[in-house]
PDB file of N, CA, C and O in Angstrom:
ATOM      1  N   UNK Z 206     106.853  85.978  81.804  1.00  0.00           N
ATOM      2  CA  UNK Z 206     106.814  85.116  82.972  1.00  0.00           C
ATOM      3  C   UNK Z 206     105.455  85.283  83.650  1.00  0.00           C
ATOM      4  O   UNK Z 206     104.990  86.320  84.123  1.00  0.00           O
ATOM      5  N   UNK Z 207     104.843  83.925  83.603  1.00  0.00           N
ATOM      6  CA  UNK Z 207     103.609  84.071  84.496  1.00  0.00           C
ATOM      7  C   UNK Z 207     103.777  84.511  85.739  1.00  0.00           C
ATOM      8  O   UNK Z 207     104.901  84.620  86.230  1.00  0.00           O
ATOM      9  N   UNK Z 208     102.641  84.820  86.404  1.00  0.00           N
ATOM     10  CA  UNK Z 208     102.923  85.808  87.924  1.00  0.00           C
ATOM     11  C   UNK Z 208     102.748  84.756  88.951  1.00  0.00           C
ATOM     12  O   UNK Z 208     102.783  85.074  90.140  1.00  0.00           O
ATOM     13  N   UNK Z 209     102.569  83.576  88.602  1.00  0.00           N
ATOM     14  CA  UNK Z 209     103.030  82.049  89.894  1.00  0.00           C
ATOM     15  C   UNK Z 209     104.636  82.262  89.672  1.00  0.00           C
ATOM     16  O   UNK Z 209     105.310  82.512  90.672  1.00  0.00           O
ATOM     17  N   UNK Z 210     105.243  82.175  88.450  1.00  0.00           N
ATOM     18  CA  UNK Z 210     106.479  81.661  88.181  1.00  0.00           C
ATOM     19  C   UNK Z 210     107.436  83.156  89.250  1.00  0.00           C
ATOM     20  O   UNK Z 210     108.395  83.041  90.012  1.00  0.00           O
ATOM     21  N   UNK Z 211     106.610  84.480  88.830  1.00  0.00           N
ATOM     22  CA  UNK Z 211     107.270  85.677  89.500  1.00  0.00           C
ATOM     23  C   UNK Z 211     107.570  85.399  91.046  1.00  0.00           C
ATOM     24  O   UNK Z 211     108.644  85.277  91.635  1.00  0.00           O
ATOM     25  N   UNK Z 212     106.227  85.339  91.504  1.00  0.00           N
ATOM     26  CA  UNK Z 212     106.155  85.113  92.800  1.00  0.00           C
ATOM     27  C   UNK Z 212     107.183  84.053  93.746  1.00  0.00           C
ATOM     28  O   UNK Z 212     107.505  84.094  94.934  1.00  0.00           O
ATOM     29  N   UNK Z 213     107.550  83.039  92.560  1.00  0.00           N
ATOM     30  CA  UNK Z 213     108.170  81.925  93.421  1.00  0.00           C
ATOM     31  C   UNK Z 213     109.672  82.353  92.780  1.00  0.00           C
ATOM     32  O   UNK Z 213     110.467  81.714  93.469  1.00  0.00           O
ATOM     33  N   UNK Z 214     110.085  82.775  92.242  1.00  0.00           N
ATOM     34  CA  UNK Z 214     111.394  83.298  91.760  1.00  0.00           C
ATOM     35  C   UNK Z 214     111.544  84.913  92.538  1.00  0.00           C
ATOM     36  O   UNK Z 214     112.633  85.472  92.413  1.00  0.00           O
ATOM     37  N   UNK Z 215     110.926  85.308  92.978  1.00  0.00           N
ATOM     38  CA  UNK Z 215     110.595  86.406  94.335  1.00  0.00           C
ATOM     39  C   UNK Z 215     110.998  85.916  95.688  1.00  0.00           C
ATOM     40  O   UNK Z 215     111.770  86.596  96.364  1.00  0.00           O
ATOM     41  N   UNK Z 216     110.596  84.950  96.062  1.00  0.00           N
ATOM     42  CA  UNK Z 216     110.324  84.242  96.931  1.00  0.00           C
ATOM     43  C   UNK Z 216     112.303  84.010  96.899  1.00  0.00           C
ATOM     44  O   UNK Z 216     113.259  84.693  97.267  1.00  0.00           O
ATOM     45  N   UNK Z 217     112.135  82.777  96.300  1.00  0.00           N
ATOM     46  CA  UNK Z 217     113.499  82.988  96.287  1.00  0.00           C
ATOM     47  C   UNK Z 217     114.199  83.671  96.552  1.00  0.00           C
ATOM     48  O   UNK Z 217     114.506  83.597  97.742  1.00  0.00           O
ATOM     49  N   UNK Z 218     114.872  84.678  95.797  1.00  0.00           N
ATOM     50  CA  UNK Z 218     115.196  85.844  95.624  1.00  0.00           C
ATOM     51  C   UNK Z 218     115.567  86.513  97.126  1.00  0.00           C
ATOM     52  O   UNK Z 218     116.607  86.586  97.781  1.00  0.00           O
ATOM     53  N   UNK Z 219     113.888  87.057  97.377  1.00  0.00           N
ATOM     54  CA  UNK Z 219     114.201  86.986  98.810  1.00  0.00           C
ATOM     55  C   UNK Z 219     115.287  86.796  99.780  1.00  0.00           C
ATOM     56  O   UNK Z 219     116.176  87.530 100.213  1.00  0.00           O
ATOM     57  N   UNK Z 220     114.811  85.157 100.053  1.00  0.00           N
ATOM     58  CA  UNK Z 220     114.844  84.414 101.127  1.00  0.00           C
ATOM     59  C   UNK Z 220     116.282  84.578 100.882  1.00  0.00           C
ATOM     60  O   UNK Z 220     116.939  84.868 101.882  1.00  0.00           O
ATOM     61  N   UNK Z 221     117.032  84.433  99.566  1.00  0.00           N
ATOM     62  CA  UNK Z 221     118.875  84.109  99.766  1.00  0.00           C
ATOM     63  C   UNK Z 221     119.054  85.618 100.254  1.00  0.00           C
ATOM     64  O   UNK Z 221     120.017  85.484 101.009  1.00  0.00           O
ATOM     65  N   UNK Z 222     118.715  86.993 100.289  1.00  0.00           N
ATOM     66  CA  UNK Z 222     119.465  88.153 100.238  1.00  0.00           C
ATOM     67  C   UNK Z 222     120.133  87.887 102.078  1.00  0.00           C
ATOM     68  O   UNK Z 222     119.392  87.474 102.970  1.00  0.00           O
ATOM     69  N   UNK Z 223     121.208  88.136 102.239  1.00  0.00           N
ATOM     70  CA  UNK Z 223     121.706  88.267 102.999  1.00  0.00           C
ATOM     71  C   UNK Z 223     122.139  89.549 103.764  1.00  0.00           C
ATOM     72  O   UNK Z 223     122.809  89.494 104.795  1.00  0.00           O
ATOM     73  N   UNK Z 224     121.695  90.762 103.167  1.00  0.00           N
ATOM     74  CA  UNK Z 224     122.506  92.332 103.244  1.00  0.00           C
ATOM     75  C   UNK Z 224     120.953  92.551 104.038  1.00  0.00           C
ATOM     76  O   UNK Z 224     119.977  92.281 103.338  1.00  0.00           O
ATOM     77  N   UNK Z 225     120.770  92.878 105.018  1.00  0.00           N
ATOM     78  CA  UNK Z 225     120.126  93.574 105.891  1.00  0.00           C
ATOM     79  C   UNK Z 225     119.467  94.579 104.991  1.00  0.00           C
ATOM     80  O   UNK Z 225     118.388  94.476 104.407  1.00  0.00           O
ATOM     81  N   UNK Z 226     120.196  95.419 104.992  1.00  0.00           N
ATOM     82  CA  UNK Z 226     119.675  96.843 104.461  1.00  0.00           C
ATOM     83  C   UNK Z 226     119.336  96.747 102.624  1.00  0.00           C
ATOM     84  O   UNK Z 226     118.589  97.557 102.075  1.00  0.00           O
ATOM     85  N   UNK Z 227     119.854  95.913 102.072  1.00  0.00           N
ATOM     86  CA  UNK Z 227     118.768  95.382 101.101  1.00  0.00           C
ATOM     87  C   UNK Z 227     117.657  94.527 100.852  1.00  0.00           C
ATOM     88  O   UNK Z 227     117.028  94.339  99.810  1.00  0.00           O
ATOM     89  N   UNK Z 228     117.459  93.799 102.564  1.00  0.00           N
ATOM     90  CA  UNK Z 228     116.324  93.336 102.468  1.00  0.00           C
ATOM     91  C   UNK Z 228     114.742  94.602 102.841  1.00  0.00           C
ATOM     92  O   UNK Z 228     113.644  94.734 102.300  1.00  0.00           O
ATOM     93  N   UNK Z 229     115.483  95.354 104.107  1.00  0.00           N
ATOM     94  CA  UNK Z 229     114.697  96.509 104.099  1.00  0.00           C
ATOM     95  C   UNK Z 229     114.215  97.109 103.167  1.00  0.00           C
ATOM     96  O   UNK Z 229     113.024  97.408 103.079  1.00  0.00           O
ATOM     97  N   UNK Z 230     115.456  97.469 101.997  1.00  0.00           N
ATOM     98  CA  UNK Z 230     114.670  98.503 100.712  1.00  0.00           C
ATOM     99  C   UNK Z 230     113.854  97.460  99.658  1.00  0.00           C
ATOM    100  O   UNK Z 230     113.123  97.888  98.764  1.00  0.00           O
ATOM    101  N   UNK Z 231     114.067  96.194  99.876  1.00  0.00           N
ATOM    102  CA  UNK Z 231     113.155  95.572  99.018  1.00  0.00           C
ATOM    103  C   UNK Z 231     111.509  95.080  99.793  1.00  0.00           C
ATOM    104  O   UNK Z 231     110.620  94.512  99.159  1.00  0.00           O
ATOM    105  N   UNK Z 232     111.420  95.461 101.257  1.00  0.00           N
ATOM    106  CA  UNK Z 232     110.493  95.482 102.140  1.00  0.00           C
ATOM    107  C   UNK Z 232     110.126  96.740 101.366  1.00  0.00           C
ATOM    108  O   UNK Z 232     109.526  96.597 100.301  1.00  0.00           O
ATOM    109  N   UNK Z 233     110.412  97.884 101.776  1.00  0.00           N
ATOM    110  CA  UNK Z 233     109.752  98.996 101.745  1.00  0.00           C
ATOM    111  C   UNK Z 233     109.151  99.056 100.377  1.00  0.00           C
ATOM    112  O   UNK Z 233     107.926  99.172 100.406  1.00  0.00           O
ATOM    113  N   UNK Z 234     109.680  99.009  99.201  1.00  0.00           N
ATOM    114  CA  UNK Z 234     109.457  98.717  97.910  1.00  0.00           C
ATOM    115  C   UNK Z 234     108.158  97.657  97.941  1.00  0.00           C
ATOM    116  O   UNK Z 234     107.038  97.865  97.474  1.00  0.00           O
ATOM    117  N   UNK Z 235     108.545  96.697  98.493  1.00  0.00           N
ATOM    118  CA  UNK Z 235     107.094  96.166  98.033  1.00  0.00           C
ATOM    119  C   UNK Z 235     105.793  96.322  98.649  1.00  0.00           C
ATOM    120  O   UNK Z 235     104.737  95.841  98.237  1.00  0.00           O
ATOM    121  N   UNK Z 236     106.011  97.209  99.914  1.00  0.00           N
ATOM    122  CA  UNK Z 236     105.275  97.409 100.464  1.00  0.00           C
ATOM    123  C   UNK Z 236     104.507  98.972 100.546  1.00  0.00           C
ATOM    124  O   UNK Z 236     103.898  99.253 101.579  1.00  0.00           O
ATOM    125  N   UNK Z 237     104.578 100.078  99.279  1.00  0.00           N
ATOM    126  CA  UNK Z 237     104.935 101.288  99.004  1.00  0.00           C
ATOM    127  C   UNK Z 237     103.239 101.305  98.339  1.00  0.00           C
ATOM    128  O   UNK Z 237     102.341 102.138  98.459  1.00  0.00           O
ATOM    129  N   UNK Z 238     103.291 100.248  97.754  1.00  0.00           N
ATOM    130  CA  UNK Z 238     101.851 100.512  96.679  1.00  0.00           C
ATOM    131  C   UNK Z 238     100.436  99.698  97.639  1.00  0.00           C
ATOM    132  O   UNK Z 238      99.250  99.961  97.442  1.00  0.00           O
ATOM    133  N   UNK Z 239     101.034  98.558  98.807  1.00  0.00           N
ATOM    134  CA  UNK Z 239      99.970  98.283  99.585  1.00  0.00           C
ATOM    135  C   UNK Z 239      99.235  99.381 100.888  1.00  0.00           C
ATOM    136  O   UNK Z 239      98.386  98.999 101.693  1.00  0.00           O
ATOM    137  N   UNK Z 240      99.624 100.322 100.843  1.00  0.00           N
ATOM    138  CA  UNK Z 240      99.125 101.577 101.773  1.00  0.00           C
ATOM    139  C   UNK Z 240      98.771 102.434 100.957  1.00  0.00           C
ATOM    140  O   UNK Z 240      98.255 103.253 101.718  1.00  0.00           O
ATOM    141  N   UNK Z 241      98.634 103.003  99.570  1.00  0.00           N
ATOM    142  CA  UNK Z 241      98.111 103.655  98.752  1.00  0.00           C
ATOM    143  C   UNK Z 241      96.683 104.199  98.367  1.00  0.00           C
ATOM    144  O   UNK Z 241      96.453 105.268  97.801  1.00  0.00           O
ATOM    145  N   UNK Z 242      95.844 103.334  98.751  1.00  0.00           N
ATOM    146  CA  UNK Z 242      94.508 103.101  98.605  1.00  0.00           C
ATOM    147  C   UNK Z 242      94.010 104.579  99.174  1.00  0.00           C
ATOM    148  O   UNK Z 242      94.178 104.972 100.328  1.00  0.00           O
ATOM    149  N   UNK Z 243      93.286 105.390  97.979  1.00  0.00           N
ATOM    150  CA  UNK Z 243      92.420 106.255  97.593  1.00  0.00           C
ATOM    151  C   UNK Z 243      91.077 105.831  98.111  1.00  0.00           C
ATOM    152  O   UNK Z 243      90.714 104.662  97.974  1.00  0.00           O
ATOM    153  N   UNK Z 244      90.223 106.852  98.781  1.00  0.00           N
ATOM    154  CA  UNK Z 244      88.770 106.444  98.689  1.00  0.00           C
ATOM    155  C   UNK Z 244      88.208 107.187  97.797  1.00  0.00           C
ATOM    156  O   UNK Z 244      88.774 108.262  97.600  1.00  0.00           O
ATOM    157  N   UNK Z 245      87.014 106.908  97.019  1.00  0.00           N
ATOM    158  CA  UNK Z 245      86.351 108.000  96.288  1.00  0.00           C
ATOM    159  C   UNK Z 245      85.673 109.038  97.067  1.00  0.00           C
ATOM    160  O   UNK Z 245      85.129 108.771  98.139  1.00  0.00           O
ATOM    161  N   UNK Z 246      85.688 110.146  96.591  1.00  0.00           N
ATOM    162  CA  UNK Z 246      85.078 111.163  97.362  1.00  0.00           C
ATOM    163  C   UNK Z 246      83.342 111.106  97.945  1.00  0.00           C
ATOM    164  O   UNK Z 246      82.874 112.073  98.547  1.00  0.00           O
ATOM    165  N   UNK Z 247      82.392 109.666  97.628  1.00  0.00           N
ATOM    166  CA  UNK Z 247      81.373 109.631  97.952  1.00  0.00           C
ATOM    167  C   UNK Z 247      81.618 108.741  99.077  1.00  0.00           C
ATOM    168  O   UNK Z 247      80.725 108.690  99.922  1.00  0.00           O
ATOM    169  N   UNK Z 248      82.816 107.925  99.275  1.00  0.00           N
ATOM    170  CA  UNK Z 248      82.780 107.232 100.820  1.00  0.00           C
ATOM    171  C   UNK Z 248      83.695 107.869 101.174  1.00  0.00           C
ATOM    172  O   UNK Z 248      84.131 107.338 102.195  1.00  0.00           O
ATOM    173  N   UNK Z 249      84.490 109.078 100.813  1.00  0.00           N
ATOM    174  CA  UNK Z 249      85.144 109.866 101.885  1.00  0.00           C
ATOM    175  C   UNK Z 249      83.652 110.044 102.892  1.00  0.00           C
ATOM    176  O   UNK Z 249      83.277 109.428 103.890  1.00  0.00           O
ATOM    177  N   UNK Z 250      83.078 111.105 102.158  1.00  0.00           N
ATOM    178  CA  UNK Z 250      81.609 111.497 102.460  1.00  0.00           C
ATOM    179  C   UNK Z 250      80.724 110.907 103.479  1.00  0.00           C
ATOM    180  O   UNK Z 250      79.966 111.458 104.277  1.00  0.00           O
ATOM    181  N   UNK Z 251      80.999 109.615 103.266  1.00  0.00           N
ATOM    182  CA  UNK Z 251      79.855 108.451 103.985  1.00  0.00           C
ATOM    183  C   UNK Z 251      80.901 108.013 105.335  1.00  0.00           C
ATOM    184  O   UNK Z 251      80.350 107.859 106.425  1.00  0.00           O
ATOM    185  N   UNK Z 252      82.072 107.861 105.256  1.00  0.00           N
ATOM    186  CA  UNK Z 252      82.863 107.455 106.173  1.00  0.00           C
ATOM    187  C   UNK Z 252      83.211 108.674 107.161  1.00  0.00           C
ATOM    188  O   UNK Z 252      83.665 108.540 108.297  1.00  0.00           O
ATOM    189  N   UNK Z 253      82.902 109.939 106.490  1.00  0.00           N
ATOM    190  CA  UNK Z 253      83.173 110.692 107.729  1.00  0.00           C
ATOM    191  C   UNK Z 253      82.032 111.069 108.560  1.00  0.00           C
ATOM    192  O   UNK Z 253      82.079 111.175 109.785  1.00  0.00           O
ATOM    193  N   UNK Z 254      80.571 111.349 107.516  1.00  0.00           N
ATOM    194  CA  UNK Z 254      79.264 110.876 108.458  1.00  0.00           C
ATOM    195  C   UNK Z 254      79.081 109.713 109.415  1.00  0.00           C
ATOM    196  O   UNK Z 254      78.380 109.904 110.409  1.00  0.00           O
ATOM    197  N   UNK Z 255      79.437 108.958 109.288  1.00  0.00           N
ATOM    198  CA  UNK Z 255      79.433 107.664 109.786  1.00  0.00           C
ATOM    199  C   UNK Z 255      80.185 107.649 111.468  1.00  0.00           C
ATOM    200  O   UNK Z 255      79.688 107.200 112.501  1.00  0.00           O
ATOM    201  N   UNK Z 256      81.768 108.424 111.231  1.00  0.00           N
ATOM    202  CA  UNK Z 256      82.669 108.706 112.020  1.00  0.00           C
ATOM    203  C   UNK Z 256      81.902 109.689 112.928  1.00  0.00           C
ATOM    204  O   UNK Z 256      81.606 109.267 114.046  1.00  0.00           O
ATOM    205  N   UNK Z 257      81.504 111.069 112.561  1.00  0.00           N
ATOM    206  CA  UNK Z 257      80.909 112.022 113.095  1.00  0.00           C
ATOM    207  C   UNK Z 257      79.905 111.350 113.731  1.00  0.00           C
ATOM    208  O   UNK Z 257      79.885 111.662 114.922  1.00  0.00           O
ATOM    209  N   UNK Z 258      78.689 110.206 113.305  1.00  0.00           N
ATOM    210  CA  UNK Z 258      77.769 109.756 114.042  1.00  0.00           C
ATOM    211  C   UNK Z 258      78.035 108.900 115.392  1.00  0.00           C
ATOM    212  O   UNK Z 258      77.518 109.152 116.481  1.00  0.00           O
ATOM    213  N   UNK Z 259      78.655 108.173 115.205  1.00  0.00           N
ATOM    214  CA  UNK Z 259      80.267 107.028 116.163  1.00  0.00           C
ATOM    215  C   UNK Z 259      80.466 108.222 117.519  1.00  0.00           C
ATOM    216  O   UNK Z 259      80.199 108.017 118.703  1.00  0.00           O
ATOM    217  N   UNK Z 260      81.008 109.472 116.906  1.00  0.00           N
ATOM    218  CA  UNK Z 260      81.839 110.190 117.852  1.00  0.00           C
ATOM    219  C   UNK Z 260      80.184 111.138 118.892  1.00  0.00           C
ATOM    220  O   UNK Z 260      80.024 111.555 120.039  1.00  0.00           O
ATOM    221  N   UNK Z 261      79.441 111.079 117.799  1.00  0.00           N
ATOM    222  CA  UNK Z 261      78.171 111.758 118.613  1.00  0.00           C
ATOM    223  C   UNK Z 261      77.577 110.889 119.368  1.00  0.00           C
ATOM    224  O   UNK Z 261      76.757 111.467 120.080  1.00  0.00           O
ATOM    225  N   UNK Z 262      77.627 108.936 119.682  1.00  0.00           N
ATOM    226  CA  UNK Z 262      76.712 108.443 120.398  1.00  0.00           C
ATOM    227  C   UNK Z 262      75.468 108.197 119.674  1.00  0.00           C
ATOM    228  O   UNK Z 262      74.424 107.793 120.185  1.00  0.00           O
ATOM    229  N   UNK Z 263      75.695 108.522 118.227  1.00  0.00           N
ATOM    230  CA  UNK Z 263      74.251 107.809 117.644  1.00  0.00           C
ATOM    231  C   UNK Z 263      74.349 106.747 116.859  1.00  0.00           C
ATOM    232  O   UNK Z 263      73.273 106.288 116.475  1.00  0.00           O
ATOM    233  N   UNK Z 264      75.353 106.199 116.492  1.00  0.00           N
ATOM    234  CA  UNK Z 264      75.435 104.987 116.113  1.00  0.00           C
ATOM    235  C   UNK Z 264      75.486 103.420 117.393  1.00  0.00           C
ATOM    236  O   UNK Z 264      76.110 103.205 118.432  1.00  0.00           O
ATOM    237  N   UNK Z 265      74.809 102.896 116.849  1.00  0.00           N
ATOM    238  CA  UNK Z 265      75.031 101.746 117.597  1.00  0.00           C
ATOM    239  C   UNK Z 265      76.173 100.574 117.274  1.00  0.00           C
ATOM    240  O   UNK Z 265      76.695 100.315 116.189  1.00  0.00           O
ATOM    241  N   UNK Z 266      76.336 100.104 118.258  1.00  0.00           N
ATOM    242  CA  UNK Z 266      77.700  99.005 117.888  1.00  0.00           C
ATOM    243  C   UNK Z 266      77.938  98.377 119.051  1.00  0.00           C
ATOM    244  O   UNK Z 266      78.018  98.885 120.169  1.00  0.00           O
ATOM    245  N   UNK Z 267      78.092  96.788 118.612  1.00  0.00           N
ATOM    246  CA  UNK Z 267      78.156  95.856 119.479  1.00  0.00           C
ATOM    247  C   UNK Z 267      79.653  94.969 119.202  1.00  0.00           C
ATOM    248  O   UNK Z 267      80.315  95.014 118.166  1.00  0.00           O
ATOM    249  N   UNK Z 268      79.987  94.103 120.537  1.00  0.00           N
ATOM    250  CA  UNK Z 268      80.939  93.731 120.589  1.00  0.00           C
ATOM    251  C   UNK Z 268      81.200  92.853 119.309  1.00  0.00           C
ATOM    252  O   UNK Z 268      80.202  92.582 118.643  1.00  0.00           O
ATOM    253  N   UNK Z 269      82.359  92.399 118.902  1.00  0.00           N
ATOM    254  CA  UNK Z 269      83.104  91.451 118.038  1.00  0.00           C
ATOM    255  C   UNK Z 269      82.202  90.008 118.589  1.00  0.00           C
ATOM    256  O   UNK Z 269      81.204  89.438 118.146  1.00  0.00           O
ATOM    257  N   UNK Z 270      83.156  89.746 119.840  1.00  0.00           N
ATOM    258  CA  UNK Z 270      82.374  88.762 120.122  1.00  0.00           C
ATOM    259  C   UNK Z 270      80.778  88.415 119.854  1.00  0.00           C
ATOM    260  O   UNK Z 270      80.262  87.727 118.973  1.00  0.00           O
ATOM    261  N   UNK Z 271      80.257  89.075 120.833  1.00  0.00           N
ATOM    262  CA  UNK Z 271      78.963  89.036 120.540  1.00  0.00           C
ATOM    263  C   UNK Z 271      78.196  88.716 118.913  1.00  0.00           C
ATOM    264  O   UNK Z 271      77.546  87.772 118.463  1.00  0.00           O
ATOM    265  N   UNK Z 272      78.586  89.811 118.452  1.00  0.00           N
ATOM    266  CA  UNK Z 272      78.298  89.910 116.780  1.00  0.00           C
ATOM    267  C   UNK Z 272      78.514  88.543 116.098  1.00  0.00           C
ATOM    268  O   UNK Z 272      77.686  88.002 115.366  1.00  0.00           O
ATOM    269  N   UNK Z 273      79.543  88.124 116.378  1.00  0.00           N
ATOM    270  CA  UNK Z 273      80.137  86.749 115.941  1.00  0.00           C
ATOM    271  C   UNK Z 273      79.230  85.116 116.414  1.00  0.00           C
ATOM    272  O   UNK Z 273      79.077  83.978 115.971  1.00  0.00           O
ATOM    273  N   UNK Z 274      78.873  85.857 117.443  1.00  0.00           N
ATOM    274  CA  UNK Z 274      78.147  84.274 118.599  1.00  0.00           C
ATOM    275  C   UNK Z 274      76.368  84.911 117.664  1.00  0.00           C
ATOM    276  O   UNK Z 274      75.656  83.965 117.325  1.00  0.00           O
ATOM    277  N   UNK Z 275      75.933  86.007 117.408  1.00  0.00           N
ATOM    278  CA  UNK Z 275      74.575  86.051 116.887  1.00  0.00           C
ATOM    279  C   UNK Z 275      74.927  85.321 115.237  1.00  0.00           C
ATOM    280  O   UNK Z 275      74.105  84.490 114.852  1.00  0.00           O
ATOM    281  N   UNK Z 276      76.069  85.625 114.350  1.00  0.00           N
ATOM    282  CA  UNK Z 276      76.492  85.399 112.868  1.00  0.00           C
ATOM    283  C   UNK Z 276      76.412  83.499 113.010  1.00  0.00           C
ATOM    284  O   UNK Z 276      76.255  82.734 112.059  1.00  0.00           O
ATOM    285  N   UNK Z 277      76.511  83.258 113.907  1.00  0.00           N
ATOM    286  CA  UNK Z 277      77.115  81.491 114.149  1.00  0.00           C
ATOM    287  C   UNK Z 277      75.181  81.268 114.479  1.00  0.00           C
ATOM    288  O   UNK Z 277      74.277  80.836 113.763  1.00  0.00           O
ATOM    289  N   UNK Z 278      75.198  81.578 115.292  1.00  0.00           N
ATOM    290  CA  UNK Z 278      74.057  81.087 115.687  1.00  0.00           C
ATOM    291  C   UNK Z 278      72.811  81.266 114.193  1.00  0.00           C
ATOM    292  O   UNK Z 278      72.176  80.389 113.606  1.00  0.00           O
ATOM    293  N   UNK Z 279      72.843  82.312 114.041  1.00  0.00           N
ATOM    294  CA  UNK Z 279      72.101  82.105 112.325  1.00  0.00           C
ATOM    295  C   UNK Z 279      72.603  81.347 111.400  1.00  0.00           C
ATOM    296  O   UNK Z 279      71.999  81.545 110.346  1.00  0.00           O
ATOM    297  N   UNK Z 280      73.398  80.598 111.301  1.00  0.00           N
ATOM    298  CA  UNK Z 280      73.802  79.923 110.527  1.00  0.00           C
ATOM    299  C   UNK Z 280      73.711  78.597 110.638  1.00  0.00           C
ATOM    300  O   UNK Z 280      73.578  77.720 109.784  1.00  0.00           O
ATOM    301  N   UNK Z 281      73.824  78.554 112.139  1.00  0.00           N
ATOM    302  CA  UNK Z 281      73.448  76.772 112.339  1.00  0.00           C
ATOM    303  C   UNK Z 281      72.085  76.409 112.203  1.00  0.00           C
ATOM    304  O   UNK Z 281      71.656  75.275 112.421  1.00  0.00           O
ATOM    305  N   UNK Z 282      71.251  77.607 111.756  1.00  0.00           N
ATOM    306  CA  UNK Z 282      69.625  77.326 112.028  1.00  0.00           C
ATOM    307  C   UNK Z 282      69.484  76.334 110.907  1.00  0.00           C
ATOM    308  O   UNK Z 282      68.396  75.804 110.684  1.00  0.00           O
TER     309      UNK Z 282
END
């Protein structure tokens, strides 16, 4: 079975379960391998320098907004 055909026979599947507590264990189940994510030990490395720099005041960082209104504005040039 192709993985469109899975997904929509999933889907299904789903949507009819009626038992509460088997929709939970089929939540948790599918949701078991999306929080998993390993870093390699060279951006452990880089992400905790990074963190340590953040927490010392030597990194710089600007608002969302802001960042977003300079990203737009280069783009309409």
């Amino acid at each position: 079975m192709k993985a469109t055909e899975l997904r929509k026979e999933l889907h299904f599947a789903i949507d009819n379960i009626q038992d509460e507590s088997l929709l939970e264990a089929v939540y948790t189940i599918l949701n078991k391998g999306m929080n998993e994510y390993v870093l390699p030990n060279d951006q452990k490395k880089e992400l905790t320098k990074r963190l340590e720099s953040h927490e010392k005041g030597l990194s710089s960082s600007i608002p969302w907004k802001k960042s977003l209104k300079t990203i737009k504005g280069k783009l309409t040039r």
